[in-house]
């Protein structure tokens, strides 16, 4: 088990005790229009539970899905125990924490940052790229300069724990990248539908631990790590970003749903596309997808056993085990 996975387990356990179900009164706020389940929010991994809790408060008080997904994933970004996102994220092989994030609203507006350093909330920078610039994506030093220009403070994101884990990796692996296996991923991707039936999504990560300096994964790539289309639904991804980019994962899922697949069928088809090109039995990397549609249905599917997700709907916020391909 990697150090990263161990950290995640500990923090997830801690939050699971704090966040169980939703208070009873909230269920009165559930708006069921015909058979449409809304609001709904779904996010990746165990840390999604705490992120959903924040998103859910916004959604049930009539807030926008866009605000819910931004504020939701900010919980993971600020949590030093979540070692794959934001503050406390495990660094690249040179010891730098570099961050990728993207966000998309119900109108198809989107913003993204990649290879961003020393900023606590890349998702909020991505949102401001969307709202305040004529662009969609800013990277590296330019993204950082923009973040400072719009008021973000520079912070050191490398915690003592992450630094120790990196030093240990350096000693044991002698600067050789470790095998990217199913235990090396834990991005937070979140998609939600609000009471109005509007859909948005967000995705934020520190990417793969010990990656090459400058490596950018799927998470900030609109259509790969996350995609939202208010006519259809939304999807997000976690796992080996290179494989997700290759099939334009999140966009593929949304298009499959547009053509009649359920969120579950669409997530399964996307995983099968990867499995067709790669020997996922011999090379046990992980990719996990989540999706929702306009009816408030959801889907989850991954390659290897072990992907968990958090779903808040009908007043209950819970962790579920995703079904998987390699059996
Ligand atoms: N998808 C992310 C990336 O490739 C990693 C993860 O999900 O943890 O950067």
PDB file of C-alpha atoms and ligand atoms in Angstrom, residues 4 44-45 84-85 100 180 184-188 203-209 211 215-220 225 237-245 286 288, ligand 1:
ATOM      1  CA  UNK A   4      -0.639   8.114  -0.356  1.00  0.00           C
ATOM      2  CA  UNK A  44     -14.661  10.477  -6.290  1.00  0.00           C
ATOM      3  CA  UNK A  45     -13.124   8.548  -3.405  1.00  0.00           C
ATOM      4  CA  UNK A  84      -3.531  13.801  -3.902  1.00  0.00           C
ATOM      5  CA  UNK A  85      -5.201  17.208  -3.944  1.00  0.00           C
ATOM      6  CA  UNK A 100      -4.292  20.836 -12.005  1.00  0.00           C
ATOM      7  CA  UNK A 180       1.669   3.678 -11.740  1.00  0.00           C
ATOM      8  CA  UNK A 184      -1.613   5.901  -6.879  1.00  0.00           C
ATOM      9  CA  UNK A 185      -4.719   7.913  -7.614  1.00  0.00           C
ATOM     10  CA  UNK A 186      -7.148   9.985  -5.612  1.00  0.00           C
ATOM     11  CA  UNK A 187      -8.137  13.139  -7.475  1.00  0.00           C
ATOM     12  CA  UNK A 188     -11.418  14.713  -6.496  1.00  0.00           C
ATOM     13  CA  UNK A 203     -12.055  18.391 -10.836  1.00  0.00           C
ATOM     14  CA  UNK A 204      -8.863  19.147  -8.882  1.00  0.00           C
ATOM     15  CA  UNK A 205      -5.674  17.237  -8.152  1.00  0.00           C
ATOM     16  CA  UNK A 206      -1.977  17.318  -7.402  1.00  0.00           C
ATOM     17  CA  UNK A 207      -1.712  14.563  -9.996  1.00  0.00           C
ATOM     18  CA  UNK A 208       0.405  11.485  -9.768  1.00  0.00           C
ATOM     19  CA  UNK A 209       2.934  11.366  -6.978  1.00  0.00           C
ATOM     20  CA  UNK A 211       5.561  12.518 -11.681  1.00  0.00           C
ATOM     21  CA  UNK A 215       3.553  16.528 -16.175  1.00  0.00           C
ATOM     22  CA  UNK A 216      -0.129  17.415 -16.555  1.00  0.00           C
ATOM     23  CA  UNK A 217      -2.818  14.763 -16.320  1.00  0.00           C
ATOM     24  CA  UNK A 218      -6.440  14.548 -17.368  1.00  0.00           C
ATOM     25  CA  UNK A 219      -7.905  16.538 -14.483  1.00  0.00           C
ATOM     26  CA  UNK A 220      -7.568  20.073 -15.936  1.00  0.00           C
ATOM     27  CA  UNK A 225     -11.060  14.722 -16.469  1.00  0.00           C
ATOM     28  CA  UNK A 237     -12.633  10.828 -13.914  1.00  0.00           C
ATOM     29  CA  UNK A 238      -9.891   9.667 -11.621  1.00  0.00           C
ATOM     30  CA  UNK A 239      -6.969   7.347 -12.158  1.00  0.00           C
ATOM     31  CA  UNK A 240      -4.194   7.224 -14.719  1.00  0.00           C
ATOM     32  CA  UNK A 241      -4.731  10.507 -16.520  1.00  0.00           C
ATOM     33  CA  UNK A 242      -2.800   9.486 -19.612  1.00  0.00           C
ATOM     34  CA  UNK A 243      -5.381   6.770 -20.328  1.00  0.00           C
ATOM     35  CA  UNK A 244      -8.316   9.101 -19.663  1.00  0.00           C
ATOM     36  CA  UNK A 245      -6.939  11.738 -22.043  1.00  0.00           C
ATOM     37  CA  UNK A 286      -6.739   2.243 -12.340  1.00  0.00           C
ATOM     38  CA  UNK A 288     -12.615   5.347 -12.461  1.00  0.00           C
TER      39      UNK A 288
HETATM   40  N1  LIG B   1      -6.225  11.602 -12.767  1.00  0.00           N
HETATM   41  C1  LIG B   1      -5.147  12.150 -12.009  1.00  0.00           C
HETATM   42  C2  LIG B   1      -3.988  12.413 -12.903  1.00  0.00           C
HETATM   43  O1  LIG B   1      -3.699  11.608 -13.785  1.00  0.00           O
HETATM   44  C3  LIG B   1      -4.663  11.295 -10.898  1.00  0.00           C
HETATM   45  C4  LIG B   1      -5.652  10.834  -9.907  1.00  0.00           C
HETATM   46  O2  LIG B   1      -6.805  10.561 -10.220  1.00  0.00           O
HETATM   47  O3  LIG B   1      -5.268  10.721  -8.742  1.00  0.00           O
HETATM   48  O4  LIG B   1      -3.313  13.405 -12.688  1.00  0.00           O
END
